[in-house]
PDB file of C-alpha atoms in Angstrom:
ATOM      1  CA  UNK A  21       0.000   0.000   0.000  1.00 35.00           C
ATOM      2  CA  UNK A  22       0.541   3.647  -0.323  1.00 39.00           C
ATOM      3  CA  UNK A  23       1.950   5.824   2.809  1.00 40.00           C
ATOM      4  CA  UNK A  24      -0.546   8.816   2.657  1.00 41.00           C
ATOM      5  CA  UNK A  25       0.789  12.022   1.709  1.00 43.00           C
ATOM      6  CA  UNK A  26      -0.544  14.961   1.395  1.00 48.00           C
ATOM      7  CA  UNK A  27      -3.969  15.582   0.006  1.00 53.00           C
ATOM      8  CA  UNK A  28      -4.158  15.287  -3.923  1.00 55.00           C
ATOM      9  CA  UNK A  29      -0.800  13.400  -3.406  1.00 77.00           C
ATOM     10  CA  UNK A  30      -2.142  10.009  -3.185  1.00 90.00           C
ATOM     11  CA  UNK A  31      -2.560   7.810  -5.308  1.00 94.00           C
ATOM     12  CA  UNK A  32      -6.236   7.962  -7.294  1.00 96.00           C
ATOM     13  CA  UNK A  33      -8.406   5.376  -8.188  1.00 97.00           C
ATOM     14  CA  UNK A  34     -11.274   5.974  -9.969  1.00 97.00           C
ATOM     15  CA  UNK A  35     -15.012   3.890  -9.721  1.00 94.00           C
ATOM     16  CA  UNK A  36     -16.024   3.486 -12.868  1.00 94.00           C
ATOM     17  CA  UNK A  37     -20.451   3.232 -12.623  1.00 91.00           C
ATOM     18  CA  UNK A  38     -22.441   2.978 -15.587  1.00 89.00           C
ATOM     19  CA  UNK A  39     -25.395   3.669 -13.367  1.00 85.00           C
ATOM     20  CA  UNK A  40     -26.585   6.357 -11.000  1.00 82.00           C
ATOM     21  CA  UNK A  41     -25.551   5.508  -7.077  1.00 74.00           C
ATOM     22  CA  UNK A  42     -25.658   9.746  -6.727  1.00 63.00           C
ATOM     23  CA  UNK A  43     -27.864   9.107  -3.606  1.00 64.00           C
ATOM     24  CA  UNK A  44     -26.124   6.300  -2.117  1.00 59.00           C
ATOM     25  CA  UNK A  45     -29.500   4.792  -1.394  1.00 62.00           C
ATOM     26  CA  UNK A  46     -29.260   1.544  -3.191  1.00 62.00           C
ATOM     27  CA  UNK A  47     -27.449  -1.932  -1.892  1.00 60.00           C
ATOM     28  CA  UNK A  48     -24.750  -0.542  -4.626  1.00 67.00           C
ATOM     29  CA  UNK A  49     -24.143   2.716  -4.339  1.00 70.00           C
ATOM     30  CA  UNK A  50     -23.760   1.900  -0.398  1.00 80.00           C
ATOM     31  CA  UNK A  51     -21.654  -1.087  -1.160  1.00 82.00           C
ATOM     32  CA  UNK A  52     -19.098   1.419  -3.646  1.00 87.00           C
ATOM     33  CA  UNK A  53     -18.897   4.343  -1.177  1.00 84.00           C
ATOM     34  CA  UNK A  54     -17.924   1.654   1.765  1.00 88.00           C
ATOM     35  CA  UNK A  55     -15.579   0.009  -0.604  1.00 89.00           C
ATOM     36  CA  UNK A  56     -14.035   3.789  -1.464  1.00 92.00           C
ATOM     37  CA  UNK A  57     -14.509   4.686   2.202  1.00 92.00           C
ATOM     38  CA  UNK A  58     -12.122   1.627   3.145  1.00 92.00           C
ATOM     39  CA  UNK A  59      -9.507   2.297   0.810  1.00 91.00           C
ATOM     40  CA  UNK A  60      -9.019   6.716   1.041  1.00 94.00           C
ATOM     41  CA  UNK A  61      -6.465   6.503   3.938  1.00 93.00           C
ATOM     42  CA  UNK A  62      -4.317   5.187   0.823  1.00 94.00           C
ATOM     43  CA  UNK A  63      -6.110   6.684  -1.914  1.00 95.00           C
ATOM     44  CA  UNK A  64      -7.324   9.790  -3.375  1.00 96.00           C
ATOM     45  CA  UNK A  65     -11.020   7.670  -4.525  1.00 96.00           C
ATOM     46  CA  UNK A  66     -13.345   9.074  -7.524  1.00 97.00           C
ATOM     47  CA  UNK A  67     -16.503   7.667  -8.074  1.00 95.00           C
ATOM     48  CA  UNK A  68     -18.180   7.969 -11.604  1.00 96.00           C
ATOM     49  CA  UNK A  69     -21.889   7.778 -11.024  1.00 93.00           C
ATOM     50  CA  UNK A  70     -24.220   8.192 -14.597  1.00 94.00           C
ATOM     51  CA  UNK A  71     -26.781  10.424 -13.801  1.00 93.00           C
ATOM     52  CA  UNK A  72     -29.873  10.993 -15.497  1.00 93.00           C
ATOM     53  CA  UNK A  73     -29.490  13.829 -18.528  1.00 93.00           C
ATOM     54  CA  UNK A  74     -32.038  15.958 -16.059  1.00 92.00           C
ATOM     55  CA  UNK A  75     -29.426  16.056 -13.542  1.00 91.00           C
ATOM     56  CA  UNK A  76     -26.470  18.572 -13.985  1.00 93.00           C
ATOM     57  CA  UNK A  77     -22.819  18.032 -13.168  1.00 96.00           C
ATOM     58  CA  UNK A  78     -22.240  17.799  -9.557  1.00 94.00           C
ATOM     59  CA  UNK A  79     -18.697  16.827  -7.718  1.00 95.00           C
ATOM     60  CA  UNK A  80     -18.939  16.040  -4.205  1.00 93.00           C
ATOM     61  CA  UNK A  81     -16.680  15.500  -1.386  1.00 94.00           C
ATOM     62  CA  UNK A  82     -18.983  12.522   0.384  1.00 91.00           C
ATOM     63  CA  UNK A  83     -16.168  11.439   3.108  1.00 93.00           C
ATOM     64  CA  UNK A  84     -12.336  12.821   3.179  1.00 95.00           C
ATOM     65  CA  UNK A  85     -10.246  11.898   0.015  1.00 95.00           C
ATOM     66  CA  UNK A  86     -13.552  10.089  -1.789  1.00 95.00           C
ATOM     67  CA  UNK A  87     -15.418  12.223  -4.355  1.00 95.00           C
ATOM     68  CA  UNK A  88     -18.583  11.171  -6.026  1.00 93.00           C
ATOM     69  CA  UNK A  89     -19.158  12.801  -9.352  1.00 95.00           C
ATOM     70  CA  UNK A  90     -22.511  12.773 -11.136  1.00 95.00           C
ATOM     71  CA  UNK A  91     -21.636  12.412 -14.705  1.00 96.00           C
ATOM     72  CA  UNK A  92     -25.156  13.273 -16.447  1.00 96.00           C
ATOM     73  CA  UNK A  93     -26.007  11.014 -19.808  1.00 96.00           C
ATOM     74  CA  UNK A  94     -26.872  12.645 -23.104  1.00 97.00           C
ATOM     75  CA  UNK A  95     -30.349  12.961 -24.396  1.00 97.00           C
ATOM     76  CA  UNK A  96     -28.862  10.587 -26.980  1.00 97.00           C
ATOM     77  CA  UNK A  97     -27.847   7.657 -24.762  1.00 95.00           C
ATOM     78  CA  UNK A  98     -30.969   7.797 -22.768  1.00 96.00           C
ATOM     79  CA  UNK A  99     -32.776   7.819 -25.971  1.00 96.00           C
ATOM     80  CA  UNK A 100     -30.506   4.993 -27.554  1.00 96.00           C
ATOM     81  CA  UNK A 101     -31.495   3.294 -23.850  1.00 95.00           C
ATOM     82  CA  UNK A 102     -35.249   3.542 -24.773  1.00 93.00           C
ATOM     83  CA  UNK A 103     -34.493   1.458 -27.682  1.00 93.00           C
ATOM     84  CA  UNK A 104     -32.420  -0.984 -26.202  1.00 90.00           C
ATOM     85  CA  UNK A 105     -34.703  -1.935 -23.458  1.00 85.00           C
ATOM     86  CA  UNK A 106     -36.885  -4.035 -26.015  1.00 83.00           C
ATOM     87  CA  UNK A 107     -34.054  -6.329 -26.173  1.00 83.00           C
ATOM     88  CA  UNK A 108     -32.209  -6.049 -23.153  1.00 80.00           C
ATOM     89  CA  UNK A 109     -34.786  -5.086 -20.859  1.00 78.00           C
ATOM     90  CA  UNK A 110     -33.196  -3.896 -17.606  1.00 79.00           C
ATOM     91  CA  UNK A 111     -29.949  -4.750 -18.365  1.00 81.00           C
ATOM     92  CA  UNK A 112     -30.381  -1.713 -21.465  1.00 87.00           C
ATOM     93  CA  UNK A 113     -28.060   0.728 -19.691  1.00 89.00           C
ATOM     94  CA  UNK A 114     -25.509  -1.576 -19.477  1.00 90.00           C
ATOM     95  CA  UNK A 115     -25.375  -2.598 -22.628  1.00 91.00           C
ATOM     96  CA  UNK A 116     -25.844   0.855 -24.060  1.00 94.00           C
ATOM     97  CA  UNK A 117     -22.690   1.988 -21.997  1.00 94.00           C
ATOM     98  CA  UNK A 118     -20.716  -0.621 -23.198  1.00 94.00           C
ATOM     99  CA  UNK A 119     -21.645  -0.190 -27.080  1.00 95.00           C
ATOM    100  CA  UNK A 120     -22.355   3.208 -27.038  1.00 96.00           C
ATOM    101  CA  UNK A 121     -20.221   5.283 -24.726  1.00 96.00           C
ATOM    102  CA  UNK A 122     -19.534   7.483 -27.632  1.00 97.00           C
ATOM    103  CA  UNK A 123     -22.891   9.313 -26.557  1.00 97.00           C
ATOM    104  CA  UNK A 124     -21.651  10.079 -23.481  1.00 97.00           C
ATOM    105  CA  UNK A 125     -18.995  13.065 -23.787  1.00 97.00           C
ATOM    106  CA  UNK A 126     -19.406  14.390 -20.454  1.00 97.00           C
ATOM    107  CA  UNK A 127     -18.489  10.808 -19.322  1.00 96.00           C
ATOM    108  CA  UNK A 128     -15.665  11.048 -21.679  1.00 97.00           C
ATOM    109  CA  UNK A 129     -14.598  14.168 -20.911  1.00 97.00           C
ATOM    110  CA  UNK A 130     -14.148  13.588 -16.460  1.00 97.00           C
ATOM    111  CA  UNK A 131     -11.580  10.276 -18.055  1.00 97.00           C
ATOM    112  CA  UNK A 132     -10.055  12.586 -19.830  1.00 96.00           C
ATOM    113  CA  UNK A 133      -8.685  14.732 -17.123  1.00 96.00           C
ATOM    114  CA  UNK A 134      -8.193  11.388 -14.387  1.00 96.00           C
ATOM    115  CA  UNK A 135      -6.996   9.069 -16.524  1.00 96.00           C
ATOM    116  CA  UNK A 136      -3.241  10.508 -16.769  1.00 95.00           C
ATOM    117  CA  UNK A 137      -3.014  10.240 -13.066  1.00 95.00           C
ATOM    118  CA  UNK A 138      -4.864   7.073 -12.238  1.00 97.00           C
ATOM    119  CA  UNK A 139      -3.296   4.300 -10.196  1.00 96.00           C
ATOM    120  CA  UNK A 140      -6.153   1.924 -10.269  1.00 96.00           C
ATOM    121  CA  UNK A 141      -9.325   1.775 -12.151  1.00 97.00           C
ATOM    122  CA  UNK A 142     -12.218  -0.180 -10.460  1.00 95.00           C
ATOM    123  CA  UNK A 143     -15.191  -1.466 -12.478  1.00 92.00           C
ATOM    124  CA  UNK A 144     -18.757  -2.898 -11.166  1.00 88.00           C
ATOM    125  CA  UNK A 145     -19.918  -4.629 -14.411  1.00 88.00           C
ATOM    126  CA  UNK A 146     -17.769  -6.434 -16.713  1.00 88.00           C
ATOM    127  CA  UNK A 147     -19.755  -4.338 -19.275  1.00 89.00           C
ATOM    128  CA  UNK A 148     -17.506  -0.938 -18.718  1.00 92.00           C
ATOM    129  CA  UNK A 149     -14.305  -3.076 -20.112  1.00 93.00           C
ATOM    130  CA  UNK A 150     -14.995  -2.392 -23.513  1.00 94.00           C
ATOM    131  CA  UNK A 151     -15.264   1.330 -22.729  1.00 95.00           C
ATOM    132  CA  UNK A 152     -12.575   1.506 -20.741  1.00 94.00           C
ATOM    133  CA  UNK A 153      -9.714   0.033 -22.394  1.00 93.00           C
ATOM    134  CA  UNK A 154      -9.345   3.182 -24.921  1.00 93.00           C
ATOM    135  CA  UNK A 155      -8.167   5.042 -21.024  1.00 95.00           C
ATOM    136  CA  UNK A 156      -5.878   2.474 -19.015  1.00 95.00           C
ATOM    137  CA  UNK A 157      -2.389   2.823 -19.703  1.00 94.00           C
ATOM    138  CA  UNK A 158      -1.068  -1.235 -19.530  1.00 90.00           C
ATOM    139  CA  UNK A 159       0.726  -2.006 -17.510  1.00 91.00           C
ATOM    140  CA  UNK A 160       1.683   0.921 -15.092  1.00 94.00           C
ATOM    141  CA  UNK A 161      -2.754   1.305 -14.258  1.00 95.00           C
ATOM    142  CA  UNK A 162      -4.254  -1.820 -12.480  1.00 94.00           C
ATOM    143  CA  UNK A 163      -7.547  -2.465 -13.277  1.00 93.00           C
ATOM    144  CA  UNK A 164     -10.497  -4.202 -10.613  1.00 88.00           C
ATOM    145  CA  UNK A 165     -13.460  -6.135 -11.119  1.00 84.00           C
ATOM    146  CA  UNK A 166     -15.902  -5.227  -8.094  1.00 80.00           C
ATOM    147  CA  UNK A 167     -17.730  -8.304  -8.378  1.00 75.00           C
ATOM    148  CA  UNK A 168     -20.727  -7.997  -6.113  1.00 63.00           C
ATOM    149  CA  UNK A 169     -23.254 -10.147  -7.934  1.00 58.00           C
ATOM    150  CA  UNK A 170     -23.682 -13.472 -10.306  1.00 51.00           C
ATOM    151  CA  UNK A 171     -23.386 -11.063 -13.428  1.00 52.00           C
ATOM    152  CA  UNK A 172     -24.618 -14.693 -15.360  1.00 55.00           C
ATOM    153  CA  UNK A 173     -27.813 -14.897 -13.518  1.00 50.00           C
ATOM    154  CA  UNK A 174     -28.315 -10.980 -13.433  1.00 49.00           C
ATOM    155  CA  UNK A 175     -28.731 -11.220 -16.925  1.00 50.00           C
TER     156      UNK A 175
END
């Protein structure tokens, strides 16, 4: 592990959620921001929450060194969403993140600025690979599967 050092001097290691835990108020999003809580006496932790398009950017501070960011969607991916849902019911979002994360610039844009400076990259669906791989830098960036569920059977 990492000695800490001074504050945006740590290590970072950035959550990577295709869906909105903003509110902490699901299993997940409580499950993520223990997870983050657990690990920021070593790391700097960002958390990458998809908002709805309604919701605007936000960056939080939600407990010392772990920052929640609500990324909001694009009227184009929830719309692509809508579409998808006849095929992949509730699993839609996910698979509209992982085949269409070109509609989400704003998404695009918040990797764009960590992903220089990332140590670790954490994902809680095998479905953000794909969209992520374009960001880690191999070998010097580890990369995390959260696995909190059969992802099979979810499907």
């Amino acid at each position: 592990m990492h000695k800490r050092g001074k504050r945006g001097h740590r290590p970072i290691v950035v959550y990577v959620v295709p869906f909105d835990v903003m509110k902490m108020k699901t299993g997940g999003g409580r499950r993520i921001s223990g997870i983050a809580r657990a690990i920021s006496s070593e790391y700097e932790v960002f958390i990458l929450s998809l908002s709805p398009a309604s919701r605007s950017f936000a960056l939080e501070e939600i407990h010392p060194g772990v920052w929640m960011a609500a990324i909001p969607a694009s009227p184009e991916f929830e719309a692509k969403v809508k579409t998808d849902i006849a095929v992949s019911a509730d699993a839609a979002p996910l698979f509209t993140f992982a085949n269409h994360f070109h509609l989400l610039p704003d998404y695009q844009a918040v990797l764009r600025v960590l992903a220089p400076a990332v140590h670790a990259w954490v994902m809680v669906t095998p479905l953000a690979w794909k969209p992520l791989q374009g960001w880690i830098t191999p070998g010097t960036q580890r990369v995390v599967y959260d696995v909190h569920d059969d992802f099979s059977r979810f499907l």
